[in-house]
Amino acid sequence: MSNESSTDKSTDTSTDTSTESLIDLIFQLKGSCMNSEAEIISETGVSQAEYHGLEVLKPNERIGGLELAQKMNLSASRASRILENMVQNNLVIREIDKNDRRRCTIQLDQKGLDIKEKIKTQKMKCEEHIRQKLSDEEIQKATASLNKLLAIM
């Protein structure tokens, strides 16, 4: 008889709304962040792929194309296409290895540095908007919770 009244937790999610609500909130937050990111991309005039390429490159850093692919979590061929666009748009400088023409290093060009600075400024404005609405304690708790979620996922 106890089997008739019990529910199978693997198929019944009505008893576990905390997980569903949490993931719904995460997706809502992701959507808001994507909207903010789209505004930044629109204001800087770069493509989304170039934006992410600029995000992973540090000023005065020289890295190889494969390292760029790894930092962007992309295949080498996809990163190569993005890199080619970034070179054509004067966002990065590509230097071919004199000893092995298959190898190259890239670094941000002045235009890439300028756009990266604009991105940083826009992100700081977005963060300031959030910080104005939260207490220091709430910011610390939110930061700790987000870091924990990142580690879990």
GROMACS .gro file of C-alpha atoms in nm:
model
  153
    1MET     CA    1   0.000   0.000   0.000
    2SER     CA    2   0.280   0.240   0.072
    3ASN     CA    3   0.390   0.202  -0.291
    4GLU     CA    4   0.058   0.346  -0.413
    5SER     CA    5   0.094   0.668  -0.212
    6SER     CA    6   0.463   0.727  -0.273
    7THR     CA    7   0.579   0.916  -0.578
    8ASP     CA    8   0.876   0.845  -0.796
    9LYS     CA    9   1.113   1.138  -0.742
   10SER     CA   10   1.278   1.083  -1.081
   11THR     CA   11   0.953   1.168  -1.265
   12ASP     CA   12   0.771   1.393  -1.017
   13THR     CA   13   0.927   1.737  -1.002
   14SER     CA   14   0.639   1.898  -0.814
   15THR     CA   15   0.803   1.817  -0.479
   16ASP     CA   16   1.139   1.963  -0.582
   17THR     CA   17   1.064   2.316  -0.698
   18SER     CA   18   1.386   2.459  -0.555
   19THR     CA   19   1.597   2.306  -0.834
   20GLU     CA   20   1.352   2.407  -1.103
   21SER     CA   21   1.326   2.760  -0.965
   22LEU     CA   22   1.701   2.789  -0.933
   23ILE     CA   23   1.765   2.684  -1.292
   24ASP     CA   24   1.486   2.914  -1.412
   25LEU     CA   25   1.652   3.201  -1.227
   26ILE     CA   26   1.989   3.110  -1.376
   27PHE     CA   27   1.841   3.114  -1.727
   28GLN     CA   28   1.669   3.447  -1.658
   29LEU     CA   29   2.000   3.591  -1.534
   30LYS     CA   30   2.176   3.451  -1.840
   31GLY     CA   31   1.917   3.621  -2.064
   32SER     CA   32   1.971   3.955  -1.889
   33CYS     CA   33   2.346   3.919  -1.922
   34MET     CA   34   2.314   3.832  -2.290
   35ASN     CA   35   2.105   4.148  -2.344
   36SER     CA   36   2.373   4.358  -2.174
   37GLU     CA   37   2.642   4.186  -2.378
   38ALA     CA   38   2.445   4.252  -2.700
   39GLU     CA   39   2.429   4.622  -2.612
   40ILE     CA   40   2.805   4.632  -2.559
   41ILE     CA   41   2.865   4.450  -2.887
   42SER     CA   42   2.636   4.693  -3.069
   43GLU     CA   43   2.813   4.995  -2.918
   44THR     CA   44   3.161   4.866  -3.008
   45GLY     CA   45   3.077   4.750  -3.361
   46VAL     CA   46   3.245   4.411  -3.333
   47SER     CA   47   3.087   4.072  -3.395
   48GLN     CA   48   2.998   3.847  -3.104
   49ALA     CA   49   3.288   3.615  -3.193
   50GLU     CA   50   3.532   3.907  -3.205
   51TYR     CA   51   3.396   4.032  -2.873
   52HIS     CA   52   3.475   3.697  -2.712
   53GLY     CA   53   3.817   3.694  -2.875
   54LEU     CA   54   3.890   4.038  -2.732
   55GLU     CA   55   3.767   3.924  -2.391
   56VAL     CA   56   4.019   3.640  -2.368
   57LEU     CA   57   4.317   3.840  -2.496
   58LYS     CA   58   4.512   4.047  -2.244
   59PRO     CA   59   4.690   4.370  -2.330
   60ASN     CA   60   5.057   4.312  -2.424
   61GLU     CA   61   5.002   3.935  -2.431
   62ARG     CA   62   5.128   3.727  -2.722
   63ILE     CA   63   4.964   3.390  -2.769
   64GLY     CA   64   4.943   3.129  -3.041
   65GLY     CA   65   4.635   3.053  -3.243
   66LEU     CA   66   4.586   2.719  -3.069
   67GLU     CA   67   4.601   2.887  -2.728
   68LEU     CA   68   4.337   3.136  -2.847
   69ALA     CA   69   4.116   2.844  -2.951
   70GLN     CA   70   4.159   2.682  -2.610
   71LYS     CA   71   4.085   3.008  -2.424
   72MET     CA   72   3.772   3.056  -2.634
   73ASN     CA   73   3.676   2.688  -2.598
   74LEU     CA   74   3.654   2.650  -2.975
   75SER     CA   75   3.796   2.420  -3.238
   76ALA     CA   76   4.120   2.534  -3.397
   77SER     CA   77   3.947   2.583  -3.734
   78ARG     CA   78   3.667   2.799  -3.585
   79ALA     CA   79   3.918   3.008  -3.389
   80SER     CA   80   4.126   3.046  -3.707
   81ARG     CA   81   3.829   3.197  -3.892
   82ILE     CA   82   3.759   3.436  -3.605
   83LEU     CA   83   4.127   3.527  -3.587
   84GLU     CA   84   4.130   3.602  -3.962
   85ASN     CA   85   3.835   3.842  -3.917
   86MET     CA   86   4.007   4.006  -3.622
   87VAL     CA   87   4.322   4.058  -3.830
   88GLN     CA   88   4.121   4.203  -4.121
   89ASN     CA   89   3.941   4.440  -3.881
   90ASN     CA   90   4.272   4.553  -3.727
   91LEU     CA   91   4.180   4.419  -3.383
   92VAL     CA   92   4.490   4.199  -3.356
   93ILE     CA   93   4.834   4.173  -3.509
   94ARG     CA   94   4.938   3.832  -3.636
   95GLU     CA   95   5.306   3.751  -3.666
   96ILE     CA   96   5.412   3.443  -3.859
   97ASP     CA   97   5.696   3.239  -3.708
   98LYS     CA   98   6.002   3.278  -3.932
   99ASN     CA   99   6.112   2.919  -3.869
  100ASP     CA  100   5.771   2.754  -3.904
  101ARG     CA  101   5.514   2.936  -4.118
  102ARG     CA  102   5.235   2.719  -3.975
  103ARG     CA  103   5.285   2.883  -3.636
  104CYS     CA  104   5.191   3.238  -3.550
  105THR     CA  105   5.150   3.461  -3.250
  106ILE     CA  106   4.883   3.722  -3.203
  107GLN     CA  107   4.845   4.025  -2.985
  108LEU     CA  108   4.597   4.308  -2.960
  109ASP     CA  109   4.640   4.593  -3.207
  110GLN     CA  110   4.569   4.952  -3.094
  111LYS     CA  111   4.213   4.934  -3.226
  112GLY     CA  112   4.162   4.608  -3.034
  113LEU     CA  113   4.302   4.769  -2.719
  114ASP     CA  114   4.069   5.068  -2.761
  115ILE     CA  115   3.762   4.848  -2.809
  116LYS     CA  116   3.867   4.628  -2.516
  117GLU     CA  117   3.880   4.945  -2.302
  118LYS     CA  118   3.528   5.042  -2.421
  119ILE     CA  119   3.406   4.693  -2.329
  120LYS     CA  120   3.564   4.726  -1.985
  121THR     CA  121   3.398   5.065  -1.933
  122GLN     CA  122   3.056   4.931  -2.033
  123LYS     CA  123   3.094   4.627  -1.807
  124MET     CA  124   3.192   4.855  -1.517
  125LYS     CA  125   2.876   5.063  -1.575
  126CYS     CA  126   2.668   4.746  -1.569
  127GLU     CA  127   2.835   4.630  -1.248
  128GLU     CA  128   2.790   4.971  -1.087
  129HIS     CA  129   2.418   4.953  -1.166
  130ILE     CA  130   2.402   4.619  -0.984
  131ARG     CA  131   2.614   4.740  -0.690
  132GLN     CA  132   2.388   5.043  -0.636
  133LYS     CA  133   2.095   4.810  -0.572
  134LEU     CA  134   2.272   4.572  -0.328
  135SER     CA  135   2.434   4.610   0.011
  136ASP     CA  136   2.796   4.507   0.061
  137GLU     CA  137   2.678   4.195   0.241
  138GLU     CA  138   2.443   4.103  -0.046
  139ILE     CA  139   2.726   4.155  -0.296
  140GLN     CA  140   2.954   3.924  -0.096
  141LYS     CA  141   2.684   3.658  -0.068
  142ALA     CA  142   2.594   3.683  -0.437
  143THR     CA  143   2.960   3.661  -0.538
  144ALA     CA  144   3.018   3.358  -0.316
  145SER     CA  145   2.702   3.188  -0.447
  146LEU     CA  146   2.788   3.256  -0.812
  147ASN     CA  147   3.141   3.124  -0.762
  148LYS     CA  148   2.998   2.812  -0.601
  149LEU     CA  149   2.753   2.762  -0.889
  150LEU     CA  150   3.035   2.806  -1.142
  151ALA     CA  151   3.240   2.543  -0.961
  152ILE     CA  152   2.946   2.303  -0.962
  153MET     CA  153   2.860   2.350  -1.329
   0.00000   0.00000   0.00000
